[in-house]
PDB file of C-alpha atoms in Angstrom:
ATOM      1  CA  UNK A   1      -0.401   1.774  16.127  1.00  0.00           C
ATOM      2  CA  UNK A   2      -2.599   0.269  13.869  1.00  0.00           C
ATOM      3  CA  UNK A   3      -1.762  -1.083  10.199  1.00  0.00           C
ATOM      4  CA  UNK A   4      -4.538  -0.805   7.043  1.00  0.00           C
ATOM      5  CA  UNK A   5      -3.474  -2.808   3.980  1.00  0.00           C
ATOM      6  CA  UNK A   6      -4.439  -1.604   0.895  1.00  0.00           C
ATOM      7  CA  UNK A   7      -4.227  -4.360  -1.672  1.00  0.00           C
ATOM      8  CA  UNK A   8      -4.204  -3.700  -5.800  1.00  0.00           C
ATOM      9  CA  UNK A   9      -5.391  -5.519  -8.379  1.00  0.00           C
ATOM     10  CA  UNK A  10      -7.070  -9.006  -7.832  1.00  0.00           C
ATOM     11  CA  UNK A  11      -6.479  -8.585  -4.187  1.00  0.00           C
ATOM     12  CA  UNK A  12      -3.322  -9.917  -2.444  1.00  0.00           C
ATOM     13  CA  UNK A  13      -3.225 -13.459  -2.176  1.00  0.00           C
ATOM     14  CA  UNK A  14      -2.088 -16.351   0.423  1.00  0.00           C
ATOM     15  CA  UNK A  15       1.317 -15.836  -0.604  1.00  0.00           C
ATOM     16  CA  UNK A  16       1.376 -12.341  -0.578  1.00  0.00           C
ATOM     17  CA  UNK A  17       3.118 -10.548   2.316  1.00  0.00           C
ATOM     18  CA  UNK A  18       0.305  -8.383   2.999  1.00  0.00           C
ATOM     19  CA  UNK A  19      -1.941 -11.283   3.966  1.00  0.00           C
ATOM     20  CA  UNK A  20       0.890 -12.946   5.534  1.00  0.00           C
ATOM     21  CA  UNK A  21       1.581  -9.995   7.607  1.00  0.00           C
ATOM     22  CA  UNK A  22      -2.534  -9.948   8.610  1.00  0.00           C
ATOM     23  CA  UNK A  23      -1.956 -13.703   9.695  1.00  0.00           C
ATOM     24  CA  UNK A  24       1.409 -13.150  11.465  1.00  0.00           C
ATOM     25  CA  UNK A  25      -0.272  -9.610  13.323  1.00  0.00           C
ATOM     26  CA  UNK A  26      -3.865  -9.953  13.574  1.00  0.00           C
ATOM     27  CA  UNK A  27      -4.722  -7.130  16.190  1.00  0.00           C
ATOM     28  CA  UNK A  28      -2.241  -4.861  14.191  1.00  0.00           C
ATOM     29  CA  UNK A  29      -3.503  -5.504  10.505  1.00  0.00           C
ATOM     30  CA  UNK A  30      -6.875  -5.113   8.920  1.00  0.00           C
ATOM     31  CA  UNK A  31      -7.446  -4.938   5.123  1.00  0.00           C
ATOM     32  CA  UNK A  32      -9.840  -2.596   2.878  1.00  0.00           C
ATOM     33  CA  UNK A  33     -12.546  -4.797   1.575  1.00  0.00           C
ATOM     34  CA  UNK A  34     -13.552  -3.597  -1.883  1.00  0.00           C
ATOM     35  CA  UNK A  35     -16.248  -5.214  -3.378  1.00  0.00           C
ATOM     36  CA  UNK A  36     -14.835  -6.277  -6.811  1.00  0.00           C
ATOM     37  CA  UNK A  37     -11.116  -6.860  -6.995  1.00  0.00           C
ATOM     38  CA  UNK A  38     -10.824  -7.872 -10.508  1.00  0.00           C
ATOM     39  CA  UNK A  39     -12.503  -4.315 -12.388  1.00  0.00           C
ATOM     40  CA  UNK A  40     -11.527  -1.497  -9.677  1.00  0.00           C
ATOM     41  CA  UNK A  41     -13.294   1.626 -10.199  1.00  0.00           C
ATOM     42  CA  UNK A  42     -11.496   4.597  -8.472  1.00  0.00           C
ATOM     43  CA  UNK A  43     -14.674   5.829  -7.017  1.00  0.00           C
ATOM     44  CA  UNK A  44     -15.350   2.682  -5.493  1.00  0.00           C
ATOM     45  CA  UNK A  45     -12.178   1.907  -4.239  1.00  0.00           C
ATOM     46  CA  UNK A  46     -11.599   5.250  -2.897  1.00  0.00           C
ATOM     47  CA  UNK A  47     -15.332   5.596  -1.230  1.00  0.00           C
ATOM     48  CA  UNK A  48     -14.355   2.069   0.882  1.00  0.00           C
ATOM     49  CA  UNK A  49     -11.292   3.323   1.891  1.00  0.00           C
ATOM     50  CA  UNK A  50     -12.711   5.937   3.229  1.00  0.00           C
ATOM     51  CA  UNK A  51     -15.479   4.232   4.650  1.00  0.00           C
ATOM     52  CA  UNK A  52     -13.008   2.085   6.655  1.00  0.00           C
ATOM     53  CA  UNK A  53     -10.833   5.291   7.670  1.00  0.00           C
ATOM     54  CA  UNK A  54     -13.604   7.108   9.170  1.00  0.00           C
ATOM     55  CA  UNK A  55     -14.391   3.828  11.236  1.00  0.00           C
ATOM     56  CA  UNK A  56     -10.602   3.765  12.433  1.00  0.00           C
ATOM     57  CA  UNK A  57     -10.538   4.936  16.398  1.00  0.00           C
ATOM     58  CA  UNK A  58      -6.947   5.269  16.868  1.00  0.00           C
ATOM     59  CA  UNK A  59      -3.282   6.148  14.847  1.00  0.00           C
ATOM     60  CA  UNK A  60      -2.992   3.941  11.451  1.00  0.00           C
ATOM     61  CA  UNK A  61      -0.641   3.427   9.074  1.00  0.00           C
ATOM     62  CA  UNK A  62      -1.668   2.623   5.153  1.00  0.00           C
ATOM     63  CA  UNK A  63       0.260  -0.256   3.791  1.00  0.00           C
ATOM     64  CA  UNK A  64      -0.722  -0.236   0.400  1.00  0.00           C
ATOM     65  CA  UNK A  65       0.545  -2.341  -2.776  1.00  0.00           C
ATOM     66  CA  UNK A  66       0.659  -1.678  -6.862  1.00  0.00           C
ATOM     67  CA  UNK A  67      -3.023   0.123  -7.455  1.00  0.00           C
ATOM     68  CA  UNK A  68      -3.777  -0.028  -3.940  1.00  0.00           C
ATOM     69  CA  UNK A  69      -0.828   3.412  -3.731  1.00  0.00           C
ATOM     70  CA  UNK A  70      -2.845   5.145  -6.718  1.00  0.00           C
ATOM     71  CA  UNK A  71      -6.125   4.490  -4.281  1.00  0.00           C
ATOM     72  CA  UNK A  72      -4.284   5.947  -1.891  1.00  0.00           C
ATOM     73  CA  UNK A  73      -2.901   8.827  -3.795  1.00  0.00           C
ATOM     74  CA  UNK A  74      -6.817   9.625  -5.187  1.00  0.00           C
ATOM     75  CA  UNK A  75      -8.265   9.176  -1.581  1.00  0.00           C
ATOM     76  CA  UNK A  76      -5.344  12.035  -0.319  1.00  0.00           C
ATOM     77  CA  UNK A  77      -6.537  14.355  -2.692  1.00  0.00           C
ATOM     78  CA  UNK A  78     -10.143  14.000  -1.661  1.00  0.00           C
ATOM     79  CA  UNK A  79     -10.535  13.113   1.997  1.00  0.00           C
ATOM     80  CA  UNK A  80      -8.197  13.594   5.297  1.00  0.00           C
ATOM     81  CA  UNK A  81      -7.895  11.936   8.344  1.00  0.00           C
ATOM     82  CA  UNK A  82      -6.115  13.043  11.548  1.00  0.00           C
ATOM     83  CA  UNK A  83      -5.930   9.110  11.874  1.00  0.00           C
ATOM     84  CA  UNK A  84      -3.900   8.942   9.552  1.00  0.00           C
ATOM     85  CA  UNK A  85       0.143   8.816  10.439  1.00  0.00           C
ATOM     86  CA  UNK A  86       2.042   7.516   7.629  1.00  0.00           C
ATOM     87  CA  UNK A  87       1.595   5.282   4.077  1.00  0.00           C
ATOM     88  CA  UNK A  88       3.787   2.771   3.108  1.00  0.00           C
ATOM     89  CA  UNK A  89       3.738   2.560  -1.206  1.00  0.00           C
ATOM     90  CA  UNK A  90       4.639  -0.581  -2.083  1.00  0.00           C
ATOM     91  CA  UNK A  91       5.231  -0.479  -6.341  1.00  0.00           C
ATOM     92  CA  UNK A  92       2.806   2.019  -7.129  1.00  0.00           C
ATOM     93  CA  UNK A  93       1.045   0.372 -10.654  1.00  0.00           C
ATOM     94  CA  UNK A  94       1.462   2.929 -13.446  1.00  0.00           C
ATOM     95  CA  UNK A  95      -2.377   3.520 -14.350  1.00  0.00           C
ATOM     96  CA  UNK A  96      -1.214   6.570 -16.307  1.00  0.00           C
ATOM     97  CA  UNK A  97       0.617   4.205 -18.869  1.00  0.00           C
ATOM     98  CA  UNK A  98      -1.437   0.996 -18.609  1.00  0.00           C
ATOM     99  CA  UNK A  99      -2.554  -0.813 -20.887  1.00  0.00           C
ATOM    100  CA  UNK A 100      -5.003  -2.247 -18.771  1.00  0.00           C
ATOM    101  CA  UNK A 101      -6.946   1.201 -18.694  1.00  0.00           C
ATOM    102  CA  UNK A 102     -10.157  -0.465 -19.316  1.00  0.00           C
ATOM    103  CA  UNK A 103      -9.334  -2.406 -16.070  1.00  0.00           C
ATOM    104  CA  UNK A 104      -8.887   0.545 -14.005  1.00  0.00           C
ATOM    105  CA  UNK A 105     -12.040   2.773 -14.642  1.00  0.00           C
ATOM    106  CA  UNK A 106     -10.796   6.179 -13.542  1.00  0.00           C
ATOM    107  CA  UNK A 107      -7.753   6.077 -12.455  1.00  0.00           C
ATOM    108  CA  UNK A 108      -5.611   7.987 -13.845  1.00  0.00           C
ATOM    109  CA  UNK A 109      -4.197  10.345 -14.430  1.00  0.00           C
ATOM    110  CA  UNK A 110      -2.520   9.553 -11.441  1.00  0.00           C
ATOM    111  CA  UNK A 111      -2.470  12.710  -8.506  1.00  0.00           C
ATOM    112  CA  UNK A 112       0.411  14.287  -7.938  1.00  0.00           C
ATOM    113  CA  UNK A 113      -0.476  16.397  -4.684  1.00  0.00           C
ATOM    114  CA  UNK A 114       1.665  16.042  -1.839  1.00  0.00           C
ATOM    115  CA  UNK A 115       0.666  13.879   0.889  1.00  0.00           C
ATOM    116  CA  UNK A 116      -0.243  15.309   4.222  1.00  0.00           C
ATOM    117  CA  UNK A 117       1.524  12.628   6.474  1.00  0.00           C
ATOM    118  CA  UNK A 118       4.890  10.659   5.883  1.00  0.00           C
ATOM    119  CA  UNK A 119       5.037   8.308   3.551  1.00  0.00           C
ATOM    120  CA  UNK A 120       7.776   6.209   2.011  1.00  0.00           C
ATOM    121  CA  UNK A 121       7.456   4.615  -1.660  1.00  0.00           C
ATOM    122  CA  UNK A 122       9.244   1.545  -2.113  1.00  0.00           C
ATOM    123  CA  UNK A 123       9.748   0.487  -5.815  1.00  0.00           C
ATOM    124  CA  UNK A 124      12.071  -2.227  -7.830  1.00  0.00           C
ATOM    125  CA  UNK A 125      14.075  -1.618 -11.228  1.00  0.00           C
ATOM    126  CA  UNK A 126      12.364  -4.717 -13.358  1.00  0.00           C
ATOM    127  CA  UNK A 127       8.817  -4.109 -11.965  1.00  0.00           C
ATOM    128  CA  UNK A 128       6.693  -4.733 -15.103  1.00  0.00           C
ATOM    129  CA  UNK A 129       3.744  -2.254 -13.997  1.00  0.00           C
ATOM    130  CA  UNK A 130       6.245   0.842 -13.463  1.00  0.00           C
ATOM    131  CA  UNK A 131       9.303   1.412 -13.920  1.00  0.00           C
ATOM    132  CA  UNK A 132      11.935   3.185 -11.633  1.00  0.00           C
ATOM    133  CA  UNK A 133      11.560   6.565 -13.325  1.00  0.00           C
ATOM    134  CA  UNK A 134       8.164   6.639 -12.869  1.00  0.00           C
ATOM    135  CA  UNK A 135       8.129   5.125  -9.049  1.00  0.00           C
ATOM    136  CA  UNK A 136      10.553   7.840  -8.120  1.00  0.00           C
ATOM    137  CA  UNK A 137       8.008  10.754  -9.797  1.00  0.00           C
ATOM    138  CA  UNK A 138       5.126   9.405  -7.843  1.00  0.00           C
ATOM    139  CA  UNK A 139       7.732   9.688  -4.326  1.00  0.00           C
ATOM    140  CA  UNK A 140       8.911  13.081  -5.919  1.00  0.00           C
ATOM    141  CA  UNK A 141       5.181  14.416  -6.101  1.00  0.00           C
ATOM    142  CA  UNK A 142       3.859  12.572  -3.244  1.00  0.00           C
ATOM    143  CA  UNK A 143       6.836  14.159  -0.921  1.00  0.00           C
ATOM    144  CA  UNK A 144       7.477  10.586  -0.113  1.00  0.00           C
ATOM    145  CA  UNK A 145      11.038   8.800   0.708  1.00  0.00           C
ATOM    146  CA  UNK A 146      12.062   7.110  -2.163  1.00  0.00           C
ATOM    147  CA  UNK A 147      13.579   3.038  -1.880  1.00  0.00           C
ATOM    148  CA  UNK A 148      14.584   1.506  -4.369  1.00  0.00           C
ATOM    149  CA  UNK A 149      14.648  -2.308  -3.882  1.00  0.00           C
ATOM    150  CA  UNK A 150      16.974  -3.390  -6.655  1.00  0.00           C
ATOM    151  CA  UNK A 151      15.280  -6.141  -8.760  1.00  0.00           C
ATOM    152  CA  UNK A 152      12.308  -7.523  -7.119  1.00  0.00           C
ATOM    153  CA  UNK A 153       9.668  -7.315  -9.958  1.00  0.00           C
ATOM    154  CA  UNK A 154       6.134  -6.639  -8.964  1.00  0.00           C
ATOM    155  CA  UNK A 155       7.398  -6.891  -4.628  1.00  0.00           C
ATOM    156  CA  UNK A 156       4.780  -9.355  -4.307  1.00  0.00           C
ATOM    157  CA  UNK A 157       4.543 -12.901  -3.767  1.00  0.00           C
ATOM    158  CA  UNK A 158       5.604 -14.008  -7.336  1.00  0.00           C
ATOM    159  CA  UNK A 159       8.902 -12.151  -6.035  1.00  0.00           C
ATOM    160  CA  UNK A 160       9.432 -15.021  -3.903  1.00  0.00           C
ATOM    161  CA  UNK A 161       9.163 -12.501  -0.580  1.00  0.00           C
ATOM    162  CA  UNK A 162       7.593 -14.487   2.270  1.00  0.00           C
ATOM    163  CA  UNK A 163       7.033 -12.412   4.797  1.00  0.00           C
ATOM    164  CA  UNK A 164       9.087  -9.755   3.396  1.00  0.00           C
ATOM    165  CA  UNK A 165      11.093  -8.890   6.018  1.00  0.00           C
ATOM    166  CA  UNK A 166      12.636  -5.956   4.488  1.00  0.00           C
ATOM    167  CA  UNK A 167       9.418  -4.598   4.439  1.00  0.00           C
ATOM    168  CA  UNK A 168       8.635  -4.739   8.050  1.00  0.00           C
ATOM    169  CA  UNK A 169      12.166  -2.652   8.647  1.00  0.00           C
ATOM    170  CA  UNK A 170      11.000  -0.590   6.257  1.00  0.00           C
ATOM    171  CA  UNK A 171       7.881  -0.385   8.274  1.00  0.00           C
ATOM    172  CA  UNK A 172       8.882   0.198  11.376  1.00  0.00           C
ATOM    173  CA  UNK A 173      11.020   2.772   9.941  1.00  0.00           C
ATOM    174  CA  UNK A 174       7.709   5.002   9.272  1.00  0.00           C
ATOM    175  CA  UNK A 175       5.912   4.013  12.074  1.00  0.00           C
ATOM    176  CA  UNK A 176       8.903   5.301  14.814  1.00  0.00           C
ATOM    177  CA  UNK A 177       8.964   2.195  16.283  1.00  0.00           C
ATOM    178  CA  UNK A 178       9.801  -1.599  16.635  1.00  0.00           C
ATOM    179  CA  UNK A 179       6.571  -3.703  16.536  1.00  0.00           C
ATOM    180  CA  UNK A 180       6.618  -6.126  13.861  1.00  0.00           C
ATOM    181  CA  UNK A 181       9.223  -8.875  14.781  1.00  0.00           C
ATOM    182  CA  UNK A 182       8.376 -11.898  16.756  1.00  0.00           C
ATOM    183  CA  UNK A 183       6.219 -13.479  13.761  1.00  0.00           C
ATOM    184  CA  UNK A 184       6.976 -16.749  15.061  1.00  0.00           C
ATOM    185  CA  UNK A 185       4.496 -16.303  18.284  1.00  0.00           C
ATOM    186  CA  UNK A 186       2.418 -13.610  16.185  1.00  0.00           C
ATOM    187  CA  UNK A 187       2.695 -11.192  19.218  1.00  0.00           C
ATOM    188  CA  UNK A 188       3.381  -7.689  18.414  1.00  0.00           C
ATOM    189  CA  UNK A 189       6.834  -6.511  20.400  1.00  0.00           C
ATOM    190  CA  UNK A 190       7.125  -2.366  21.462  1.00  0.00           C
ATOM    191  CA  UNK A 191      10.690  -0.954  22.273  1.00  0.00           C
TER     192      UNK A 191
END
């Protein structure tokens, strides 16, 4: 199984457990590459993602975080992959409601079609970019399984997550299997 990362806004940073996940797992993790991270265009950051999707050779997962899930949900709507096994939403951002709309050139509104492949949204009461209501409407729509975290703002690294390990339970979960656990050596373990 192999693990995309889908990062949001501004890209995920050194202490964000996507890239910390990347360093811990390198043959398991790569990361979509969009060329500008600060003013994402949908049709940008959708055509990359599926640029890098139609380059995958075997089963992946999407691990995506805050407007990296709305890329997600656009790229659903318009592409497929047989690839494609699963998404992990990490606090979907609320483009609908932002008021950072001139940030996020085409984003919403926000699909709502149901996802063809298992996915699990995982969202936090005091997030500032969406709240509950609206994380468990985008899991509704999406057919996704709905977490919610408790209070763990944005779930990124100004949560004070590390390597999250929540998240890789969570993980696992969706991916059927136990792979993501001896971080300490960085070697990937299978049941």
């Amino acid at each position: 199984m192999h693990f995309m990362n889908i990062p949001g806004l501004a890209s995920s940073g050194p202490q964000h457990w996507q890239t910390i996940w990347e360093q811990q797992y390198p043959a398991l993790f790569s990361r979509v590459m969009q060329e500008n991270w600060d003013w994402p265009v949908k049709t940008d950051w959708v055509a990359q993602l599926q640029k890098q999707i139609s380059e995958l050779t075997g089963p992946t997962i999407l691990v995506a975080h805050s407007l990296g899930c709305i890329t997600v949900a656009h790229w659903a709507q318009e592409h497929s992959s047989d690839k494609i096994k699963g998404a992990l939403l990490v606090a979907p951002a609320d483009a609908d409601l932002s008021k950072r709309l001139n940030f996020v050139i085409g984003f919403a509104p926000i699909p709502t079609v149901k996802l063809r492949f298992p996915s699990i949204v995982v969202a936090s009461t005091n997030d500032m970019y969406a709240t509950i209501a609206r994380s468990q409407h985008f899991a509704d729509s999406w057919g996704s399984e709905f977490i919610n975290l408790g209070k763990k703002g944005h779930i990124n690294a100004v949560s004070g997550l590390g390597d999250w390990s929540e998240g890789k339970e969570i993980l696992q979960q969706l991916a059927g299997q136990r792979i993501l656990l001896s971080h300490a050596t960085g070697q990937e373990k299978l049941p």
